[in-house]
């Protein structure tokens, strides 16, 4: 039996809205809950993939079961490292964020 992934567009209808989670992400990328810094980086990495921004600019932690708003002071993720991984003929910059996700930038 294969599990089907629920598309992001379908999550708001499927998830129970729990209002505001009393969480925020500071402009330096530090995550807080109830005013205290979340010091467990593994927990931040667990939450980061379910962070979404809606059409009104609100940020949500959104799972198929529940969702809640959080405050983001500037941007939720910060590029902490940039490496050149392409060739001289086809340069590519690999960016790593504060939650260790990566994306490439090319010409």
mmCIF file with all atom_site columns, C-alpha atoms in Angstrom, residues 3-104:
data_model
loop_
_atom_site.group_PDB
_atom_site.id
_atom_site.type_symbol
_atom_site.label_atom_id
_atom_site.label_alt_id
_atom_site.label_comp_id
_atom_site.label_asym_id
_atom_site.label_entity_id
_atom_site.label_seq_id
_atom_site.pdbx_PDB_ins_code
_atom_site.Cartn_x
_atom_site.Cartn_y
_atom_site.Cartn_z
_atom_site.occupancy
_atom_site.B_iso_or_equiv
_atom_site.pdbx_formal_charge
_atom_site.auth_seq_id
_atom_site.auth_comp_id
_atom_site.auth_asym_id
_atom_site.auth_atom_id
_atom_site.pdbx_PDB_model_num
ATOM 1   C CA . UNK A 1 3   ? 0.770  6.568  0.888   1.00 0.00 ? 3   UNK A CA 1
ATOM 2   C CA . UNK A 1 4   ? -0.281 9.605  -1.094  1.00 0.00 ? 4   UNK A CA 1
ATOM 3   C CA . UNK A 1 5   ? 1.139  12.956 -0.120  1.00 0.00 ? 5   UNK A CA 1
ATOM 4   C CA . UNK A 1 6   ? -1.409 15.646 0.581   1.00 0.00 ? 6   UNK A CA 1
ATOM 5   C CA . UNK A 1 7   ? -0.745 18.638 -1.656  1.00 0.00 ? 7   UNK A CA 1
ATOM 6   C CA . UNK A 1 8   ? 0.099  21.902 0.114   1.00 0.00 ? 8   UNK A CA 1
ATOM 7   C CA . UNK A 1 9   ? -2.930 23.575 -1.473  1.00 0.00 ? 9   UNK A CA 1
ATOM 8   C CA . UNK A 1 10  ? -5.183 21.002 0.217   1.00 0.00 ? 10  UNK A CA 1
ATOM 9   C CA . UNK A 1 11  ? -3.643 21.318 3.698   1.00 0.00 ? 11  UNK A CA 1
ATOM 10  C CA . UNK A 1 12  ? -5.489 24.466 4.859   1.00 0.00 ? 12  UNK A CA 1
ATOM 11  C CA . UNK A 1 13  ? -8.842 22.747 4.295   1.00 0.00 ? 13  UNK A CA 1
ATOM 12  C CA . UNK A 1 14  ? -7.706 19.531 5.997   1.00 0.00 ? 14  UNK A CA 1
ATOM 13  C CA . UNK A 1 15  ? -5.939 21.083 8.981   1.00 0.00 ? 15  UNK A CA 1
ATOM 14  C CA . UNK A 1 16  ? -7.597 22.333 12.152  1.00 0.00 ? 16  UNK A CA 1
ATOM 15  C CA . UNK A 1 17  ? -6.715 26.015 12.678  1.00 0.00 ? 17  UNK A CA 1
ATOM 16  C CA . UNK A 1 18  ? -5.252 26.399 16.171  1.00 0.00 ? 18  UNK A CA 1
ATOM 17  C CA . UNK A 1 19  ? -4.788 30.167 15.858  1.00 0.00 ? 19  UNK A CA 1
ATOM 18  C CA . UNK A 1 20  ? -1.455 31.633 16.872  1.00 0.00 ? 20  UNK A CA 1
ATOM 19  C CA . UNK A 1 21  ? 1.206  29.228 18.169  1.00 0.00 ? 21  UNK A CA 1
ATOM 20  C CA . UNK A 1 22  ? 2.978  31.940 20.205  1.00 0.00 ? 22  UNK A CA 1
ATOM 21  C CA . UNK A 1 23  ? 6.073  31.339 18.117  1.00 0.00 ? 23  UNK A CA 1
ATOM 22  C CA . UNK A 1 24  ? 8.311  33.692 16.205  1.00 0.00 ? 24  UNK A CA 1
ATOM 23  C CA . UNK A 1 25  ? 11.398 33.643 14.059  1.00 0.00 ? 25  UNK A CA 1
ATOM 24  C CA . UNK A 1 26  ? 13.739 36.555 14.775  1.00 0.00 ? 26  UNK A CA 1
ATOM 25  C CA . UNK A 1 27  ? 15.462 38.410 11.961  1.00 0.00 ? 27  UNK A CA 1
ATOM 26  C CA . UNK A 1 28  ? 18.696 36.558 12.752  1.00 0.00 ? 28  UNK A CA 1
ATOM 27  C CA . UNK A 1 29  ? 16.933 33.198 12.131  1.00 0.00 ? 29  UNK A CA 1
ATOM 28  C CA . UNK A 1 30  ? 16.516 32.245 15.809  1.00 0.00 ? 30  UNK A CA 1
ATOM 29  C CA . UNK A 1 31  ? 13.243 30.450 16.580  1.00 0.00 ? 31  UNK A CA 1
ATOM 30  C CA . UNK A 1 32  ? 11.296 31.213 19.782  1.00 0.00 ? 32  UNK A CA 1
ATOM 31  C CA . UNK A 1 33  ? 8.318  29.622 21.526  1.00 0.00 ? 33  UNK A CA 1
ATOM 32  C CA . UNK A 1 34  ? 6.479  31.468 24.298  1.00 0.00 ? 34  UNK A CA 1
ATOM 33  C CA . UNK A 1 35  ? 9.329  33.991 24.402  1.00 0.00 ? 35  UNK A CA 1
ATOM 34  C CA . UNK A 1 36  ? 12.064 31.401 24.912  1.00 0.00 ? 36  UNK A CA 1
ATOM 35  C CA . UNK A 1 37  ? 14.630 30.419 22.325  1.00 0.00 ? 37  UNK A CA 1
ATOM 36  C CA . UNK A 1 38  ? 14.221 26.945 20.852  1.00 0.00 ? 38  UNK A CA 1
ATOM 37  C CA . UNK A 1 39  ? 17.703 25.612 21.471  1.00 0.00 ? 39  UNK A CA 1
ATOM 38  C CA . UNK A 1 40  ? 17.189 22.154 19.957  1.00 0.00 ? 40  UNK A CA 1
ATOM 39  C CA . UNK A 1 41  ? 18.308 22.621 16.373  1.00 0.00 ? 41  UNK A CA 1
ATOM 40  C CA . UNK A 1 42  ? 16.791 19.257 15.439  1.00 0.00 ? 42  UNK A CA 1
ATOM 41  C CA . UNK A 1 43  ? 13.364 20.573 16.496  1.00 0.00 ? 43  UNK A CA 1
ATOM 42  C CA . UNK A 1 44  ? 13.764 23.684 14.338  1.00 0.00 ? 44  UNK A CA 1
ATOM 43  C CA . UNK A 1 45  ? 14.805 21.459 11.419  1.00 0.00 ? 45  UNK A CA 1
ATOM 44  C CA . UNK A 1 46  ? 11.710 19.318 12.019  1.00 0.00 ? 46  UNK A CA 1
ATOM 45  C CA . UNK A 1 47  ? 9.393  22.347 11.950  1.00 0.00 ? 47  UNK A CA 1
ATOM 46  C CA . UNK A 1 48  ? 11.037 24.186 9.037   1.00 0.00 ? 48  UNK A CA 1
ATOM 47  C CA . UNK A 1 49  ? 9.654  22.003 6.196   1.00 0.00 ? 49  UNK A CA 1
ATOM 48  C CA . UNK A 1 50  ? 6.043  22.634 7.269   1.00 0.00 ? 50  UNK A CA 1
ATOM 49  C CA . UNK A 1 51  ? 6.450  26.425 7.416   1.00 0.00 ? 51  UNK A CA 1
ATOM 50  C CA . UNK A 1 52  ? 4.334  28.111 4.749   1.00 0.00 ? 52  UNK A CA 1
ATOM 51  C CA . UNK A 1 53  ? 3.479  31.702 3.790   1.00 0.00 ? 53  UNK A CA 1
ATOM 52  C CA . UNK A 1 54  ? -0.047 32.425 2.612   1.00 0.00 ? 54  UNK A CA 1
ATOM 53  C CA . UNK A 1 55  ? -1.239 34.966 0.033   1.00 0.00 ? 55  UNK A CA 1
ATOM 54  C CA . UNK A 1 56  ? -1.680 37.604 2.761   1.00 0.00 ? 56  UNK A CA 1
ATOM 55  C CA . UNK A 1 57  ? 1.934  37.235 3.919   1.00 0.00 ? 57  UNK A CA 1
ATOM 56  C CA . UNK A 1 58  ? 1.079  35.334 7.130   1.00 0.00 ? 58  UNK A CA 1
ATOM 57  C CA . UNK A 1 59  ? 3.366  32.463 8.123   1.00 0.00 ? 59  UNK A CA 1
ATOM 58  C CA . UNK A 1 60  ? 1.917  29.122 9.224   1.00 0.00 ? 60  UNK A CA 1
ATOM 59  C CA . UNK A 1 61  ? 3.255  25.886 10.602  1.00 0.00 ? 61  UNK A CA 1
ATOM 60  C CA . UNK A 1 62  ? 0.988  23.625 8.625   1.00 0.00 ? 62  UNK A CA 1
ATOM 61  C CA . UNK A 1 63  ? 0.557  19.858 8.800   1.00 0.00 ? 63  UNK A CA 1
ATOM 62  C CA . UNK A 1 64  ? -2.307 17.770 7.429   1.00 0.00 ? 64  UNK A CA 1
ATOM 63  C CA . UNK A 1 65  ? -3.724 17.610 10.984  1.00 0.00 ? 65  UNK A CA 1
ATOM 64  C CA . UNK A 1 66  ? -3.297 21.133 12.368  1.00 0.00 ? 66  UNK A CA 1
ATOM 65  C CA . UNK A 1 67  ? -1.966 24.554 11.536  1.00 0.00 ? 67  UNK A CA 1
ATOM 66  C CA . UNK A 1 68  ? -1.063 27.648 13.488  1.00 0.00 ? 68  UNK A CA 1
ATOM 67  C CA . UNK A 1 69  ? 0.258  31.113 12.706  1.00 0.00 ? 69  UNK A CA 1
ATOM 68  C CA . UNK A 1 70  ? 3.717  32.232 13.737  1.00 0.00 ? 70  UNK A CA 1
ATOM 69  C CA . UNK A 1 71  ? 5.436  35.617 13.544  1.00 0.00 ? 71  UNK A CA 1
ATOM 70  C CA . UNK A 1 72  ? 8.442  36.101 11.288  1.00 0.00 ? 72  UNK A CA 1
ATOM 71  C CA . UNK A 1 73  ? 10.374 39.329 11.835  1.00 0.00 ? 73  UNK A CA 1
ATOM 72  C CA . UNK A 1 74  ? 12.054 39.413 8.430   1.00 0.00 ? 74  UNK A CA 1
ATOM 73  C CA . UNK A 1 75  ? 12.702 36.174 6.549   1.00 0.00 ? 75  UNK A CA 1
ATOM 74  C CA . UNK A 1 76  ? 12.292 32.706 8.036   1.00 0.00 ? 76  UNK A CA 1
ATOM 75  C CA . UNK A 1 77  ? 15.572 31.315 6.743   1.00 0.00 ? 77  UNK A CA 1
ATOM 76  C CA . UNK A 1 78  ? 19.051 32.759 6.341   1.00 0.00 ? 78  UNK A CA 1
ATOM 77  C CA . UNK A 1 79  ? 21.740 31.680 3.909   1.00 0.00 ? 79  UNK A CA 1
ATOM 78  C CA . UNK A 1 80  ? 24.721 30.753 6.066   1.00 0.00 ? 80  UNK A CA 1
ATOM 79  C CA . UNK A 1 81  ? 27.054 29.328 3.434   1.00 0.00 ? 81  UNK A CA 1
ATOM 80  C CA . UNK A 1 82  ? 27.609 29.726 -0.310  1.00 0.00 ? 82  UNK A CA 1
ATOM 81  C CA . UNK A 1 83  ? 29.800 27.344 -2.316  1.00 0.00 ? 83  UNK A CA 1
ATOM 82  C CA . UNK A 1 84  ? 30.646 27.335 -6.007  1.00 0.00 ? 84  UNK A CA 1
ATOM 83  C CA . UNK A 1 85  ? 29.811 23.856 -7.291  1.00 0.00 ? 85  UNK A CA 1
ATOM 84  C CA . UNK A 1 86  ? 29.505 24.404 -11.028 1.00 0.00 ? 86  UNK A CA 1
ATOM 85  C CA . UNK A 1 87  ? 32.172 24.661 -13.666 1.00 0.00 ? 87  UNK A CA 1
ATOM 86  C CA . UNK A 1 88  ? 33.766 27.827 -15.019 1.00 0.00 ? 88  UNK A CA 1
ATOM 87  C CA . UNK A 1 89  ? 31.577 27.419 -18.121 1.00 0.00 ? 89  UNK A CA 1
ATOM 88  C CA . UNK A 1 90  ? 28.385 26.839 -16.107 1.00 0.00 ? 90  UNK A CA 1
ATOM 89  C CA . UNK A 1 91  ? 28.856 28.392 -12.664 1.00 0.00 ? 91  UNK A CA 1
ATOM 90  C CA . UNK A 1 92  ? 26.443 27.303 -9.932  1.00 0.00 ? 92  UNK A CA 1
ATOM 91  C CA . UNK A 1 93  ? 26.246 28.636 -6.402  1.00 0.00 ? 93  UNK A CA 1
ATOM 92  C CA . UNK A 1 94  ? 25.002 26.181 -3.774  1.00 0.00 ? 94  UNK A CA 1
ATOM 93  C CA . UNK A 1 95  ? 23.420 28.004 -0.846  1.00 0.00 ? 95  UNK A CA 1
ATOM 94  C CA . UNK A 1 96  ? 22.931 26.386 2.569   1.00 0.00 ? 96  UNK A CA 1
ATOM 95  C CA . UNK A 1 97  ? 20.450 27.855 5.057   1.00 0.00 ? 97  UNK A CA 1
ATOM 96  C CA . UNK A 1 98  ? 20.394 27.981 8.833   1.00 0.00 ? 98  UNK A CA 1
ATOM 97  C CA . UNK A 1 99  ? 18.228 24.822 8.821   1.00 0.00 ? 99  UNK A CA 1
ATOM 98  C CA . UNK A 1 100 ? 20.689 23.030 6.517   1.00 0.00 ? 100 UNK A CA 1
ATOM 99  C CA . UNK A 1 101 ? 18.455 23.038 3.460   1.00 0.00 ? 101 UNK A CA 1
ATOM 100 C CA . UNK A 1 102 ? 20.181 23.722 0.172   1.00 0.00 ? 102 UNK A CA 1
ATOM 101 C CA . UNK A 1 103 ? 19.297 25.316 -3.121  1.00 0.00 ? 103 UNK A CA 1
ATOM 102 C CA . UNK A 1 104 ? 21.279 26.199 -6.232  1.00 0.00 ? 104 UNK A CA 1
#
